[in-house]
PDB file of C-alpha atoms in Angstrom:
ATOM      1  CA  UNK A 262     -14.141 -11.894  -1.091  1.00 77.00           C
ATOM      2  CA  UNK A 263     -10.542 -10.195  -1.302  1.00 90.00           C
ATOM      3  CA  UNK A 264      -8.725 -13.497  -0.167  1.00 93.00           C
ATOM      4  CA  UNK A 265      -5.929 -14.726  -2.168  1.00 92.00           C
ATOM      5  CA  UNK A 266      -7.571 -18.328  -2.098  1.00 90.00           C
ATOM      6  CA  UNK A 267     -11.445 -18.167  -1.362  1.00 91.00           C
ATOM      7  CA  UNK A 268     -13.181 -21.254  -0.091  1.00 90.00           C
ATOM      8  CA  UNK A 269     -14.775 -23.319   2.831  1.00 93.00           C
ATOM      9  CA  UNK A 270     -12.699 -24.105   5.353  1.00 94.00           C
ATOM     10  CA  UNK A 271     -13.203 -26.328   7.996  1.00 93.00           C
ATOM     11  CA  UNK A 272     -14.534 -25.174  11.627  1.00 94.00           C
ATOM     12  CA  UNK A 273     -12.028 -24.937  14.143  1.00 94.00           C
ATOM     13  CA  UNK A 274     -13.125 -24.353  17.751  1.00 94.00           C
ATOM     14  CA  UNK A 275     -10.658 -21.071  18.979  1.00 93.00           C
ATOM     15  CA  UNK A 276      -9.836 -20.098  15.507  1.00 94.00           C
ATOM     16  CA  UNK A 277     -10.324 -16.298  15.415  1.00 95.00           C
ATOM     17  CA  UNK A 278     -11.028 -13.933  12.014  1.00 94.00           C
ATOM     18  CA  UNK A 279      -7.544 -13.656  11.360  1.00 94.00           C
ATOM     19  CA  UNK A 280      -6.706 -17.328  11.491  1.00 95.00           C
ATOM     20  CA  UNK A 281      -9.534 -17.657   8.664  1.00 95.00           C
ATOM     21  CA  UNK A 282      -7.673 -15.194   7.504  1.00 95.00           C
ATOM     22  CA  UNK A 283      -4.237 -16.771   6.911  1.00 95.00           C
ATOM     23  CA  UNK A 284      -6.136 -19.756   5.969  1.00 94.00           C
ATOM     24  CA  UNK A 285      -7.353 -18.239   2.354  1.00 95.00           C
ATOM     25  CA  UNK A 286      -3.908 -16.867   1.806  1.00 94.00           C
ATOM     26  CA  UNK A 287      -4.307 -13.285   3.267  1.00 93.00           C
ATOM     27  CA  UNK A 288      -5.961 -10.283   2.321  1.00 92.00           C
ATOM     28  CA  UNK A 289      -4.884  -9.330  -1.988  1.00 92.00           C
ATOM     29  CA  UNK A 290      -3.675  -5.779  -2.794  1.00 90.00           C
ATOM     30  CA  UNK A 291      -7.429  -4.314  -3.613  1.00 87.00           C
ATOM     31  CA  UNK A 292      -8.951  -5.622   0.021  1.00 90.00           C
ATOM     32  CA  UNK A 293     -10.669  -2.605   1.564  1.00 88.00           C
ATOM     33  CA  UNK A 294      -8.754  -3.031   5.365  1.00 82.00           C
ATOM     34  CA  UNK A 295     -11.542  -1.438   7.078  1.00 84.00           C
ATOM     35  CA  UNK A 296     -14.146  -3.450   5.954  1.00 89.00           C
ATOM     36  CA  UNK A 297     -13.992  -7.196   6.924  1.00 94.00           C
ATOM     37  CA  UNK A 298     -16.786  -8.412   8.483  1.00 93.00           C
ATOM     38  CA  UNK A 299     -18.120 -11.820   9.820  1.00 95.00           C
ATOM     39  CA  UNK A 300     -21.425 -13.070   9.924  1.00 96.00           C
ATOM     40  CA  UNK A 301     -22.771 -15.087  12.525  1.00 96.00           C
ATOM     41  CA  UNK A 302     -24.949 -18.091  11.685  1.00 95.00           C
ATOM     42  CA  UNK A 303     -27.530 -15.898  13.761  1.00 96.00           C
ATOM     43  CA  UNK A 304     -27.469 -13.255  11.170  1.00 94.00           C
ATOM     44  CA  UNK A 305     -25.774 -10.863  13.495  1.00 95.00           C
ATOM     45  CA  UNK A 306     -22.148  -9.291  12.498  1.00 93.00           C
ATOM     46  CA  UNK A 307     -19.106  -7.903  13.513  1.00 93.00           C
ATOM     47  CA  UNK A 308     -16.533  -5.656  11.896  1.00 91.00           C
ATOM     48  CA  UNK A 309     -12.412  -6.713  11.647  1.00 91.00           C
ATOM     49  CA  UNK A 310     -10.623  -3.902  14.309  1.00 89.00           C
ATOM     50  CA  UNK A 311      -7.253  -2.672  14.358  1.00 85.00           C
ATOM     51  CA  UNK A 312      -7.432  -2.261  17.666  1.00 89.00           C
ATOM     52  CA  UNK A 313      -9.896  -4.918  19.024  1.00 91.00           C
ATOM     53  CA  UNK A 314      -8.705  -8.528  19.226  1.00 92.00           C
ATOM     54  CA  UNK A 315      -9.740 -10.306  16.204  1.00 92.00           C
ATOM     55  CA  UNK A 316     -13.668 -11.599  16.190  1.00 93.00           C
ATOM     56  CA  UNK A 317     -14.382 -15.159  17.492  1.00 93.00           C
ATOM     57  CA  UNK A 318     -15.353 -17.664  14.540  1.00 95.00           C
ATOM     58  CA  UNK A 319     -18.237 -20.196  15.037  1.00 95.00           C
ATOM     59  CA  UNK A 320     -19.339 -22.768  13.096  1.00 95.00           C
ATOM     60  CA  UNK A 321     -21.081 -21.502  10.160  1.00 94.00           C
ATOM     61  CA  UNK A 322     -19.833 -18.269  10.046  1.00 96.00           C
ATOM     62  CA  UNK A 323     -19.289 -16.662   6.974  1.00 95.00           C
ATOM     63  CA  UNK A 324     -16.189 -14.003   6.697  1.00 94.00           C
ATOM     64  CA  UNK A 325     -16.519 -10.952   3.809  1.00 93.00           C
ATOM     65  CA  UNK A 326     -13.790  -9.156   2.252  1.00 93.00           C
ATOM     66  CA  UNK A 327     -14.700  -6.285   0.511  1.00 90.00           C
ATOM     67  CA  UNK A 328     -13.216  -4.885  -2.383  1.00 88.00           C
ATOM     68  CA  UNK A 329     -11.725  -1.280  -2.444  1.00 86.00           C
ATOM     69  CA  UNK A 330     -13.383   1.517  -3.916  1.00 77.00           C
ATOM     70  CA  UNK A 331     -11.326   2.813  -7.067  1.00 73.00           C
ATOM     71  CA  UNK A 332     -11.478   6.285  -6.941  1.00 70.00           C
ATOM     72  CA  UNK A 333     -10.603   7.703 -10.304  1.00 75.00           C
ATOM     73  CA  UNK A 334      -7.724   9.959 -10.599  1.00 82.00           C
ATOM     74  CA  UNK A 335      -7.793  13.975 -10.380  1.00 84.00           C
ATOM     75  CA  UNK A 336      -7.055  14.704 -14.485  1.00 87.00           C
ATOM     76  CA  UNK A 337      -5.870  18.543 -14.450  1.00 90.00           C
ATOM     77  CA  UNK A 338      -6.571  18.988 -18.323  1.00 90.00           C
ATOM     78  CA  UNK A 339      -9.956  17.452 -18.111  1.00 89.00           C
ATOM     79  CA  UNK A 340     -10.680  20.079 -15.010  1.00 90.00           C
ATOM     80  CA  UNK A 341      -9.327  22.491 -17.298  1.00 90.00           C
ATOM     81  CA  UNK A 342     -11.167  21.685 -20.287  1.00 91.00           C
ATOM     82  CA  UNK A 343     -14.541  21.220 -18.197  1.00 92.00           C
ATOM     83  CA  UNK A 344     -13.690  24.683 -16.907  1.00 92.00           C
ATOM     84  CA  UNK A 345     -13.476  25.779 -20.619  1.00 94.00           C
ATOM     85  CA  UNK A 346     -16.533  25.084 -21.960  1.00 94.00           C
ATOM     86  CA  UNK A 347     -18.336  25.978 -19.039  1.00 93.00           C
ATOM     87  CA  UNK A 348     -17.306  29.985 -19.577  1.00 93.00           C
ATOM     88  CA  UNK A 349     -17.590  29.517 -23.189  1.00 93.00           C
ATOM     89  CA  UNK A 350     -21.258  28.084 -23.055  1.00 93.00           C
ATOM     90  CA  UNK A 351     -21.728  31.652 -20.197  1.00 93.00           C
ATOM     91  CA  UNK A 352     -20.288  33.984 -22.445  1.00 94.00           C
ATOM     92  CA  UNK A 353     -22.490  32.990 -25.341  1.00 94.00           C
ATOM     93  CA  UNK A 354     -25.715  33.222 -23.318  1.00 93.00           C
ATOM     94  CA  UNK A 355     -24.535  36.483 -21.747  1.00 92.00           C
ATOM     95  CA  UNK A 356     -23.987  37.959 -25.757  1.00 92.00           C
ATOM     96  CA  UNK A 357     -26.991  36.229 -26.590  1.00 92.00           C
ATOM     97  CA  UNK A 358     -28.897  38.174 -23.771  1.00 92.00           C
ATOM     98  CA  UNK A 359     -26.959  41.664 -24.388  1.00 90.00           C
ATOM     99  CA  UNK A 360     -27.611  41.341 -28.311  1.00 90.00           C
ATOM    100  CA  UNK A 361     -31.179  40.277 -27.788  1.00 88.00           C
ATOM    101  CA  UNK A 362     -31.846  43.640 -25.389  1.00 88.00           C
ATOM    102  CA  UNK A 363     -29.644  46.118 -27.883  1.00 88.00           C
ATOM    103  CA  UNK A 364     -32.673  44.793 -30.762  1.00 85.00           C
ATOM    104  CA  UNK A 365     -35.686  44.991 -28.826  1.00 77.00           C
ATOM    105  CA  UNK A 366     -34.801  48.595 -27.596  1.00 65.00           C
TER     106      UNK A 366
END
């Protein structure tokens, strides 16, 4: 996941999430804070809270670091130019309409 140094690392009985954590160098700049989970050998989950204490680690547990979305930026001319063509393509059918009723009446 978004660890600066992914890997297996071994159990240690009272290590939480964020000991893991610290482990695989910390969380790089494009880690999506809000969504670190760890999955229990079960197959059952839990989420990384702000507020919660960090989860309890067993052995076998796997811990995910997801990547952030990249949101692409707002471009102003592109809205612009979008904006554009859309009233020039609505113009044209609106002539096209107005010049096909002037000929057929």
């Amino acid at each position: 996941g978004e660890v600066n140094n992914p890997g297996n690392y071994q159990y240690t009985k009272g290590n939480r999430m964020n000991d893991y954590l610290k482990l695989a160098g910390g969380l790089t700049k494009n880690a999506a804070q809000g969504s670190i989970y760890i999955v229990y050998p079960d197959g059952k989950s839990k989420q990384l809270s702000r507020f919660l204490p960090s989860p309890v680690v067993y052995d076998g547990s796997v811990i995910i670091a997801v990547q952030k979305e990249e949101v692409e930026k707002f471009s102003f001319t592109e809205y612009v130019s979008s904006l554009t063509e859309f009233w020039a393509d609505l113009s044209q059918a609106y002539l096209m309409v107005i010049l096909a009723l002037r000929s057929s009446g």
